[in-house]
Coordinates of C-alpha atoms and ligand atoms in Angstrom, one line a residue:
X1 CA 0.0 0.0 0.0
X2 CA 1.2 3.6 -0.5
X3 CA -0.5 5.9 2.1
X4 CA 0.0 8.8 0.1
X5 CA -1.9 7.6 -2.8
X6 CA -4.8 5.6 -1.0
X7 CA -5.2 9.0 1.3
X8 CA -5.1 11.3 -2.0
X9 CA -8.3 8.6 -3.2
X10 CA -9.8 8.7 0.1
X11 CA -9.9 12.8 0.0
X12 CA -13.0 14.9 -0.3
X13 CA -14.2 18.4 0.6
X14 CA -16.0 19.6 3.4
X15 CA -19.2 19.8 1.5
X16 CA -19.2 16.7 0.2
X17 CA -18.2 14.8 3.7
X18 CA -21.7 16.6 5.3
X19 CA -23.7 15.1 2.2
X20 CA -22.6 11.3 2.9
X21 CA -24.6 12.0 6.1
X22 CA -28.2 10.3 5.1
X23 CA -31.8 10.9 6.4
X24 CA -31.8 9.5 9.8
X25 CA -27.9 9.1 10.1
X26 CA -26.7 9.1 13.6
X27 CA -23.5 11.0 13.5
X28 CA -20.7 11.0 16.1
X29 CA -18.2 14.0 16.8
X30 CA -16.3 14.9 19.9
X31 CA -15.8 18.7 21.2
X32 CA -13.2 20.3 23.3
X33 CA -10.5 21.1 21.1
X34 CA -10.3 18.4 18.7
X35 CA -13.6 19.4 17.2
X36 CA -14.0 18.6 13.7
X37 CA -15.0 22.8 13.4
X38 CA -14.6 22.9 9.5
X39 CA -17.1 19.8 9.1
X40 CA -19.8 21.3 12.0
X41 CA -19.8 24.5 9.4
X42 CA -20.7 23.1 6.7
X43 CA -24.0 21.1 8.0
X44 CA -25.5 24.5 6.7
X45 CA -25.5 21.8 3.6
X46 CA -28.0 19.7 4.8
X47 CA -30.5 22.3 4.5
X48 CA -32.9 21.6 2.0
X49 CA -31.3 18.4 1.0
X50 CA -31.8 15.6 4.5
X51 CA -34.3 15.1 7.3
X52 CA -33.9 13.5 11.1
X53 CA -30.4 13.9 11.5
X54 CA -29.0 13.3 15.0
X55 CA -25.7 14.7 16.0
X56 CA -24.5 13.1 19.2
X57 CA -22.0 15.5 20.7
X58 CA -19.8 15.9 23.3
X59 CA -18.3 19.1 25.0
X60 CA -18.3 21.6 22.2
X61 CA -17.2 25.0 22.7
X62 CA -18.4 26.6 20.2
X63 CA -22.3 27.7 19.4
X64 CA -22.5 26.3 16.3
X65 CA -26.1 27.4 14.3
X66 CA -28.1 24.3 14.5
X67 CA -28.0 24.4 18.3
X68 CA -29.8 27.5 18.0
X69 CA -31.1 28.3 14.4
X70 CA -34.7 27.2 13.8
X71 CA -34.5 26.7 10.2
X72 CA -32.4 23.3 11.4
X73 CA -35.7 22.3 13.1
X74 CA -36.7 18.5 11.6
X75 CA -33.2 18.8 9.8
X76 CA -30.6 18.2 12.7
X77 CA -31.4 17.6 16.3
X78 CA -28.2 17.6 18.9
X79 CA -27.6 14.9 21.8
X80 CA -25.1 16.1 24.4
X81 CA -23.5 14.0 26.6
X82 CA -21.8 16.8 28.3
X83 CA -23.2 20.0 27.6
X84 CA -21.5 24.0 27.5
X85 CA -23.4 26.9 29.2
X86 CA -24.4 28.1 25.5
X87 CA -26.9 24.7 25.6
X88 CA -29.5 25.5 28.3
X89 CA -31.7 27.8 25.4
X90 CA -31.0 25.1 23.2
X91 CA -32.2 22.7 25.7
X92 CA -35.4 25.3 26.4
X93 CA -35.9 25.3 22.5
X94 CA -35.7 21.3 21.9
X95 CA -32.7 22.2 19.8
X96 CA -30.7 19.9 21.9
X97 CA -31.3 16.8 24.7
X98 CA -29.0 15.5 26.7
X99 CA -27.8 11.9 27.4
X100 CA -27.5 11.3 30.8
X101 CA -24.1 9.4 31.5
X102 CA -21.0 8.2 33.7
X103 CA -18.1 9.3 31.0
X104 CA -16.5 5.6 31.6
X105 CA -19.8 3.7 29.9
X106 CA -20.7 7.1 27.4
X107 CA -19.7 5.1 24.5
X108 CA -20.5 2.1 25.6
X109 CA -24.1 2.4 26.7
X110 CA -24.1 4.6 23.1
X111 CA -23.6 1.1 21.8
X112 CA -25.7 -0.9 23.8
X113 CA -28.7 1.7 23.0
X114 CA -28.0 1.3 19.3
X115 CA -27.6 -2.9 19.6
X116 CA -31.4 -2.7 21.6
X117 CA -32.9 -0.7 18.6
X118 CA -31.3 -2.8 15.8
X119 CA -29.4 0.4 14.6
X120 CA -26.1 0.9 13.7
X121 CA -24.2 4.0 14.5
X122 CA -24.0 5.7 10.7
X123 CA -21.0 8.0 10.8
X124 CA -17.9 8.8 12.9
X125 CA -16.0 12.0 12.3
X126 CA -12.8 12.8 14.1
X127 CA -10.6 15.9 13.8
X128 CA -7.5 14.9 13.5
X129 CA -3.2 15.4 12.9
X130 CA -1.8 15.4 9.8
X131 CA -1.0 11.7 8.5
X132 CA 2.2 10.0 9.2
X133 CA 4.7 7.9 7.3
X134 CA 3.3 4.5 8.5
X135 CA -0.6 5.7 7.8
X136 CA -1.4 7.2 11.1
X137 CA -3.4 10.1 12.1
X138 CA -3.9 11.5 15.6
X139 CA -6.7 12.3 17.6
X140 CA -4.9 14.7 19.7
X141 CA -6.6 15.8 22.5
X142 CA -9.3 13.0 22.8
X143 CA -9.3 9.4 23.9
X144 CA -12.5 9.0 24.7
X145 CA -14.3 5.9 22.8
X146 CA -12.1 6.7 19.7
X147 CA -11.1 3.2 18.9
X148 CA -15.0 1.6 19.7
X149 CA -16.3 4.3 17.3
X150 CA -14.0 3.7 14.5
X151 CA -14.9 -0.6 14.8
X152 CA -18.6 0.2 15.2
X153 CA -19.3 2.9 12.7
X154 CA -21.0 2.7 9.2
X155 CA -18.5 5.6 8.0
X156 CA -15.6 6.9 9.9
X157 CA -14.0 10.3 8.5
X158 CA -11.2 12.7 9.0
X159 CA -11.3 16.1 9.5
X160 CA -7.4 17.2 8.9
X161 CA -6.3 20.0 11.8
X162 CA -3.0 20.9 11.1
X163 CA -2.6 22.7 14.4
X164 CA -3.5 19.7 16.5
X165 CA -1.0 18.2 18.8
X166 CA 0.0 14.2 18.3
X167 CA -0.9 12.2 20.9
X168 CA 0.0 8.7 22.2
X169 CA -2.4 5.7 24.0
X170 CA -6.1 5.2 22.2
X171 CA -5.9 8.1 20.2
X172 CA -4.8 6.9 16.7
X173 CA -6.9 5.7 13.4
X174 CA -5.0 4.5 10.9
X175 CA -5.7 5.0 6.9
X176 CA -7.3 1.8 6.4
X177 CA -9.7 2.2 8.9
X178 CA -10.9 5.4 7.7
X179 CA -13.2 5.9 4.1
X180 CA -12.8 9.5 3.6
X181 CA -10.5 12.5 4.4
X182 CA -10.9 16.1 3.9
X183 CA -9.1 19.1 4.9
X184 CA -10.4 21.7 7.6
X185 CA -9.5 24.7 8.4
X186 CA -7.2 24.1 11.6
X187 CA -8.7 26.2 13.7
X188 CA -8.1 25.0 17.2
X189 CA -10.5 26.0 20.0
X190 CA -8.8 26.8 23.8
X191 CA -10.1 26.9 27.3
X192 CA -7.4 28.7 29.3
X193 CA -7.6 27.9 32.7
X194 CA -9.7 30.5 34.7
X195 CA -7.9 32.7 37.3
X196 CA -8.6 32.2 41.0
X197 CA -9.7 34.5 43.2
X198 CA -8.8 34.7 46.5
X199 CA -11.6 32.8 47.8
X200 CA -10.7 29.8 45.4
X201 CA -7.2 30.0 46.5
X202 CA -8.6 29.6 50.2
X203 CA -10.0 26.7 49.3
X204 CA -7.4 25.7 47.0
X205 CA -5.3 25.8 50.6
X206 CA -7.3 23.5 52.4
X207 CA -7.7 20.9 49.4
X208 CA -3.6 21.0 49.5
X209 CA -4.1 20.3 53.4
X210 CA -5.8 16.9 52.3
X211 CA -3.1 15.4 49.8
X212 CA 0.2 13.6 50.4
X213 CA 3.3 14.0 48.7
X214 CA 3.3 10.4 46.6
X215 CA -0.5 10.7 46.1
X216 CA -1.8 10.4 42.7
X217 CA -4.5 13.4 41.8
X218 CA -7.6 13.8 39.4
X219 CA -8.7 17.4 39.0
X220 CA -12.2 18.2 37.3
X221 CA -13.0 21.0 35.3
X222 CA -13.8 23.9 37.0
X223 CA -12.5 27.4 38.3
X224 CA -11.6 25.7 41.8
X225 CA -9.5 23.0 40.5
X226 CA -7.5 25.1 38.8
X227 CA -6.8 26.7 42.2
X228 CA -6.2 23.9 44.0
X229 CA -3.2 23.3 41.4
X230 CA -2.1 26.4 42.6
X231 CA -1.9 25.7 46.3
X232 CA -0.3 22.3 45.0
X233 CA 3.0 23.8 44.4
X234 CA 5.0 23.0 47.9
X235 CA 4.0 18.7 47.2
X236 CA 6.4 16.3 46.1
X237 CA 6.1 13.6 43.5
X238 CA 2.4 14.5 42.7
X239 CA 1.2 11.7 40.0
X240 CA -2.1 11.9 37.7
X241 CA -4.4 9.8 36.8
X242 CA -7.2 11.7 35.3
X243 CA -10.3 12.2 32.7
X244 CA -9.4 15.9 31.8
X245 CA -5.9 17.2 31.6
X246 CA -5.2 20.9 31.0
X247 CA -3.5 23.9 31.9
X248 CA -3.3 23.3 35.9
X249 CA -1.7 19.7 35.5
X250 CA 0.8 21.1 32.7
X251 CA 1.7 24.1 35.1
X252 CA 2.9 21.7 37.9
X253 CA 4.1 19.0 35.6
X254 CA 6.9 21.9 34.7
X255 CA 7.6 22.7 38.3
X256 CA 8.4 19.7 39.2
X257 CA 5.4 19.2 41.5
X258 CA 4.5 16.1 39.1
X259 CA 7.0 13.4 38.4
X260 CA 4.8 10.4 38.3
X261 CA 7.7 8.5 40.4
X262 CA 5.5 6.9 42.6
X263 CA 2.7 5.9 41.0
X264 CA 1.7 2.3 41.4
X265 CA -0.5 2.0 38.0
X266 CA 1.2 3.4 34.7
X267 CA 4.1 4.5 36.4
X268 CA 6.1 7.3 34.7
X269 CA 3.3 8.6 32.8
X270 CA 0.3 10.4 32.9
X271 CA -3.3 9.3 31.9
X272 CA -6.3 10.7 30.7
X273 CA -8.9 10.6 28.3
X274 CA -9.1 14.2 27.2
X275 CA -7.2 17.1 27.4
X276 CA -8.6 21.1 27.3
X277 CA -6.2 23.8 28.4
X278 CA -4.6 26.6 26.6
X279 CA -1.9 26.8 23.7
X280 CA 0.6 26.1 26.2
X281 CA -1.3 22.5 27.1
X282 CA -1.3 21.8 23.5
X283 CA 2.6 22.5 22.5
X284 CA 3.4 20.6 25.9
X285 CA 1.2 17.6 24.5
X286 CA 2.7 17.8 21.3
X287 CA 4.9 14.5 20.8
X288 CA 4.8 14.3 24.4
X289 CA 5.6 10.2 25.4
X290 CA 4.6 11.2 28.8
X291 CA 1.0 11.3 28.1
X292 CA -1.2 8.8 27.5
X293 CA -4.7 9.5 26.3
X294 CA -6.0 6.1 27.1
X295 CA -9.8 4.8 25.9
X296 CA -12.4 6.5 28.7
X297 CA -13.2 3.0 29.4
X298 CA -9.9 2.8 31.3
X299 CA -8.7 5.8 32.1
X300 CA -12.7 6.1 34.2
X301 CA -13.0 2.6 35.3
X302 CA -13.0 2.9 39.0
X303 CA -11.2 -0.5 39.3
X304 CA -8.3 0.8 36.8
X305 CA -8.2 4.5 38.6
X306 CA -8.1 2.7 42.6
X307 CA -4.5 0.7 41.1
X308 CA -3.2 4.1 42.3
X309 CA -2.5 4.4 45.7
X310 CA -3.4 7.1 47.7
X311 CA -5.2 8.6 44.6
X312 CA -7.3 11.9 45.5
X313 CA -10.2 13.1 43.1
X314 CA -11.0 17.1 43.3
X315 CA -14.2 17.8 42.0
X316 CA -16.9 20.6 42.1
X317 CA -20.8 20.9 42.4
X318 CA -23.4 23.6 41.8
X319 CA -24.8 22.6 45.0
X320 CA -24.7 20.1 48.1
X321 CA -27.3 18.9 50.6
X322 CA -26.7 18.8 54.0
X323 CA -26.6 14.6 53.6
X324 CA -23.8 15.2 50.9
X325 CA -26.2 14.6 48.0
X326 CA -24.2 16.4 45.1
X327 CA -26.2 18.4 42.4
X328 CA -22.8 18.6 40.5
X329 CA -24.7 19.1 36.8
X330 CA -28.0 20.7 36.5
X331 CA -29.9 23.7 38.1
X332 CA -33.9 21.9 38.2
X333 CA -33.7 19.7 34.9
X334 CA -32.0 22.1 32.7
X335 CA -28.3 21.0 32.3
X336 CA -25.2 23.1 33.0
X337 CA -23.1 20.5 32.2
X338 CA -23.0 16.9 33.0
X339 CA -22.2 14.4 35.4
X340 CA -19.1 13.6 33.3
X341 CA -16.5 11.4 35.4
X342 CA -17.3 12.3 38.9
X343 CA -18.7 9.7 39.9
X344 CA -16.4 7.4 38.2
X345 CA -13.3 9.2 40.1
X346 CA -14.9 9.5 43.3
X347 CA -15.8 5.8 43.6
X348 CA -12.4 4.9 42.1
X349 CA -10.6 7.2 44.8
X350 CA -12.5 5.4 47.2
X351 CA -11.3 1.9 45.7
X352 CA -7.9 3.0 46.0
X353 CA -5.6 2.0 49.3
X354 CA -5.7 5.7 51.0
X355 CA -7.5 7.1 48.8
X356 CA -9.6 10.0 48.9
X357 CA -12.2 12.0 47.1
X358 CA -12.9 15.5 47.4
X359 CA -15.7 18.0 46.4
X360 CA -14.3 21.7 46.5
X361 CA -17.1 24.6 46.4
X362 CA -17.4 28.0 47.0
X363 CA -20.3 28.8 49.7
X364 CA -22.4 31.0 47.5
X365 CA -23.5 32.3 43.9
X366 CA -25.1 34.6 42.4
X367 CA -28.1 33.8 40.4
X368 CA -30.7 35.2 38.1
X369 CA -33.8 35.8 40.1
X370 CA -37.2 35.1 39.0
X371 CA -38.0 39.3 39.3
X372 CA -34.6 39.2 36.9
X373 CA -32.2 40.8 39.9
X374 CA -29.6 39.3 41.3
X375 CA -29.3 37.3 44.0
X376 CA -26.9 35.5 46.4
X377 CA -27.7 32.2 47.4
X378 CA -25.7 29.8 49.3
X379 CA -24.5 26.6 47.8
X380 CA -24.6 24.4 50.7
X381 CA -28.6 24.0 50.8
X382 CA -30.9 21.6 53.6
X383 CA -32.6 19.7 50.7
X384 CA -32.6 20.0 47.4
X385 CA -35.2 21.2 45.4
X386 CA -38.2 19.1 44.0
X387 CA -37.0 17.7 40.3
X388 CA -33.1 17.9 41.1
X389 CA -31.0 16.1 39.4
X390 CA -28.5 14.3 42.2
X391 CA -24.8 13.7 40.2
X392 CA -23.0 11.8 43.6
X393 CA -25.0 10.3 45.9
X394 CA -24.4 10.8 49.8
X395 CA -22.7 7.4 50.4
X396 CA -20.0 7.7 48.1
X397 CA -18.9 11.5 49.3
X398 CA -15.6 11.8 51.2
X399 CA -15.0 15.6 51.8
X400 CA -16.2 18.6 51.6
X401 CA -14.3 21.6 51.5
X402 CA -15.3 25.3 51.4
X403 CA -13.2 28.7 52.0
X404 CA -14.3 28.0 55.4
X405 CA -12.9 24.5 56.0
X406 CA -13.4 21.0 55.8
X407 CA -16.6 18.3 56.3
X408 CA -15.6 14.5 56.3
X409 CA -18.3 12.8 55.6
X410 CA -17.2 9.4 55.1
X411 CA -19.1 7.4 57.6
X412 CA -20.7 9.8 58.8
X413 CA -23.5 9.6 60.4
X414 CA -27.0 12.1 58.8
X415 CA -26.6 14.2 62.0
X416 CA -22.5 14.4 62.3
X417 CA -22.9 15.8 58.3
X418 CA -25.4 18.2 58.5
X419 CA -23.3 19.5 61.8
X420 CA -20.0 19.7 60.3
X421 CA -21.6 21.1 56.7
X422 CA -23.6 23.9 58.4
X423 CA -19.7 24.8 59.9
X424 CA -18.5 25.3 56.8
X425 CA -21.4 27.3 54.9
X426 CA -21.5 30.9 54.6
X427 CA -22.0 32.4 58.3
X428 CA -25.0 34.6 56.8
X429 CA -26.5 31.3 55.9
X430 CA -26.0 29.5 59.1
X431 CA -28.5 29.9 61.2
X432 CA -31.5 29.3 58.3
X433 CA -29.4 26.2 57.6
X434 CA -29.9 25.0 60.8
X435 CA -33.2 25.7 61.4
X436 CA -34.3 24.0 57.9
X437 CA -31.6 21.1 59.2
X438 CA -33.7 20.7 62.2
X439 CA -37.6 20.8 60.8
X440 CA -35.9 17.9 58.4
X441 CA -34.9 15.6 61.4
X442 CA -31.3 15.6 60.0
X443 CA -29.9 17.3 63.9
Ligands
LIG501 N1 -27.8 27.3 41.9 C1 -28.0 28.0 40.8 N2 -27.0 28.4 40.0 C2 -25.8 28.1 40.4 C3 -25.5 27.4 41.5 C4 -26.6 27.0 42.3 N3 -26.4 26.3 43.5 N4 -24.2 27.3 41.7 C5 -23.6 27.8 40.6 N5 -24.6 28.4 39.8 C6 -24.4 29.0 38.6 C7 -23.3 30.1 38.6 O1 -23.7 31.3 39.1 C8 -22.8 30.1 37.2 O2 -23.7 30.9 36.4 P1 -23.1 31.9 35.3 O3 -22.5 31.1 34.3 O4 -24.4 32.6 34.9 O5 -22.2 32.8 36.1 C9 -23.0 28.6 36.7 O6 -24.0 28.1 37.6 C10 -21.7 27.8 36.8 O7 -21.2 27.9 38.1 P2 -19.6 28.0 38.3 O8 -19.4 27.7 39.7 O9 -19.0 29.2 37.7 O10 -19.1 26.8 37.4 P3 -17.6 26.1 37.1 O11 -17.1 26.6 35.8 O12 -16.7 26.3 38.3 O13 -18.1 24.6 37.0 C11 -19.4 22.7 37.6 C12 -18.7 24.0 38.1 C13 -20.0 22.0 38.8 C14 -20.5 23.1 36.6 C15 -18.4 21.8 36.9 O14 -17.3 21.5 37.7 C16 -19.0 20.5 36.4 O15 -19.5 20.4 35.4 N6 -18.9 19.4 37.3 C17 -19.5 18.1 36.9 C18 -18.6 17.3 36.1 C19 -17.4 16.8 36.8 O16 -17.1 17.1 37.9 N7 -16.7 15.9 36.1 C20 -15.5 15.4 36.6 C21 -14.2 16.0 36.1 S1 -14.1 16.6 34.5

């Protein structure tokens, strides 16, 4: 075989990749930065010309049209199964549904639900590197179900991004496994890390106070994980083992902070399944032996992740219960986001000899009031609204930590946690807290 020939007969435009997509076609892209941007365009083809289309997405960062241009109604409709804050009109709309997931079984109870209906998934579509010598592209940044998606689809196709980095682990596809290429535009989408404030550093301080030099870390997307990395910087021989990697990680890989020494699963290197960050996190990535971006099947199975010892998960939630129930996801049914791996790392932490998990929060937001002012709320809450969606449940939360301390709630008992989460709310909240804590039999 000559790659170079069988890729130049493989090679179409943009236009005419969007019009193999048939009437009824499930199609298949990931977001975050590998997004195949040039080939989401140009669905503005299908107008006119197919019907029923479902796109099943994942973490896009961009508002492309059809999540919010009518004329796609009965044309395209979106499944999410992890949504950006651009997607709750969309959601209002019907433009969009979600599909509620753990990330370690989204592709595989994708296949499952396809198997059940006699359906096949129709097309695949990965942005990817530039082809090398031997017939290999890269999927850069994602891991994810790459390699289940390429076996199980009807069509798989390549979006070439010039300025994505190459990867090592699950996220290849070679030539032969592909039936048509076409070139995009190489845009490349970032998600610098947010800074923190100095209440997110506070907290970022007391997450530090929870993990021991040797320990193995997750950290979830989020303002306050990036913090935490921050207040991370006096550890020694920090390993990861994670679902997301980005700028935080890649900022105390270089200090030295992470070395990977220690770890007792994959030793050496660092895992994930995805990575988002800034152009820094990309050029680091580039070529980059050191990191694996592994199938999400192993990188989120909580018996692969507790092979670490003393591995810690840092998470966040919109909002916690006074029993530790985490709404980590939604506000009422509308989605934020989506449960991702949180679960998956928290039980996995758990799993793992001296493991921890941890869910970082700040005590309040402000929110959109009905009367459309503003208002502050407090984030630690005595029960949870009617119709909330519960991400974690109670019995599988470790700790809590706020700018104003630390809850552990492992084996705790309904009254110890509502005690030792009412400490740690916003003192203008207490005192309501407790009383609501009280009428609810939880003190
Ligand atoms: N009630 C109503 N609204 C709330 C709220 C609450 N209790 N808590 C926060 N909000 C609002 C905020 O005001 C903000 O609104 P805005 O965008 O209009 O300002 C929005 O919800 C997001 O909150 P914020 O705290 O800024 O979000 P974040 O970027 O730090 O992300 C999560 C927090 C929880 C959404 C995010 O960590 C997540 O998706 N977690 C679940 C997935 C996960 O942990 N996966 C594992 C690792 S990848």
């Amino acid at each position: 075989m000559n790659p170079q020939r069988t890729l130049k007969e493989k090679t179409i435009t943009a236009e005419e990749a969007v019009l193999k997509i048939q009437d009824g076609d499930y199609v298949h892209v990931y977001g975050s930065s590998a997004e195949p941007n040039t080939f989401l365009e140009n669905i503005k083809h299908l107008k006119g010309q197919r019907k029923d289309v479902k796109l099943v997405h994942f973490l896009s960062l961009f508002p492309y049209d059809f999540y919010s241009d009518e004329s796609y109604r009965g044309i395209i409709t979106t499944e999410n199964m992890f949504c950006s804050r651009f997607c709750i009109d969309s959601q209002k709309s019907g433009m969009m549904t979600f599909i509620p997931n753990h990330l370690r079984n989204s592709g595989s109870d994708r296949f499952f639900y396809y198997r059940a209906r006699g359906k096949q998934i129709s097309i695949y579509v990965a942005s990817v590197t530039p082809m090398d010598g031997h017939g290999y592209f890269s999927t850069a940044t994602v891991g994810m179900s790459n390699r289940a998606l390429v076996k199980c689809a009807d069509i798989v196709m390549l979006e070439i991004n010039e300025s994505l980095p190459r990867t090592f682990g699950d996220s290849y596809i070679h030539l032969n496994e592909v039936d048509y290429v076409f070139r995009g535009d190489n845009t490349i989408r970032y998600m610098p890390a947010a800074e923190p404030d100095e209440i997110d550093l506070k907290i970022g301080g007391y997450v530090a106070e929870l993990v021991e030099n040797g320990a193995t870390i997750q950290l979830g997307i989020g303002a306050i994980p990036n913090a935490v990395a921050a207040a991370l910087g006096d550890k020694k021989d920090l390993g990861v083992h994670t679902e997301m990697l980005g700028d935080a990680i890649v900022h105390l890989y270089k200090k030295g902070v992470i070395t990977n020494a220690f770890k007792t699963h994959c030793k050496h290197k660092m895992v994930t399944t995805f990575s988002l960050g800034g152009k820094e996190t990309y050029d680091f990535l580039d070529d980059n032996i050191g990191v694996l971006h592994l199938d999400v099947a192993k990188t989120n199975s909580p018996y692969e992740i507790a092979k670490n010892h003393k591995m810690v998960s840092v998470n966040t939630t919109l909002q916690v219960d006074l029993m530790g129930q985490c709404a980590s996801e939604a506000i009422g049914t509308l989605q934020i986001s989506g449960v991702g791996g949180q679960t998956d790392t928290v039980l996995g932490a758990k799993m793992s000899p001296d493991g921890k998990s941890i869910i970082a929060l700040r005590t309040t937001a402000e929110i959109e009031a009905k009367d459309g002012k503003r208002r502050r709320i407090s984030k630690i809450t005595a029960l949870h609204g009617p119709g909330t969606v519960i991400s974690l449940s109670r019995s599988d939360v470790d700790y809590i930590v706020t700018e104003y301390g630390i809850a552990a709630l492992r084996g705790a008992s309904l009254r110890e946690r509502a005690e030792s989460l009412i400490r740690i709310a916003h003192p203008d909240f207490r005192d309501a807290l407790r009383e609501e804590a009280a009428k609810a039999f939880l003190l």
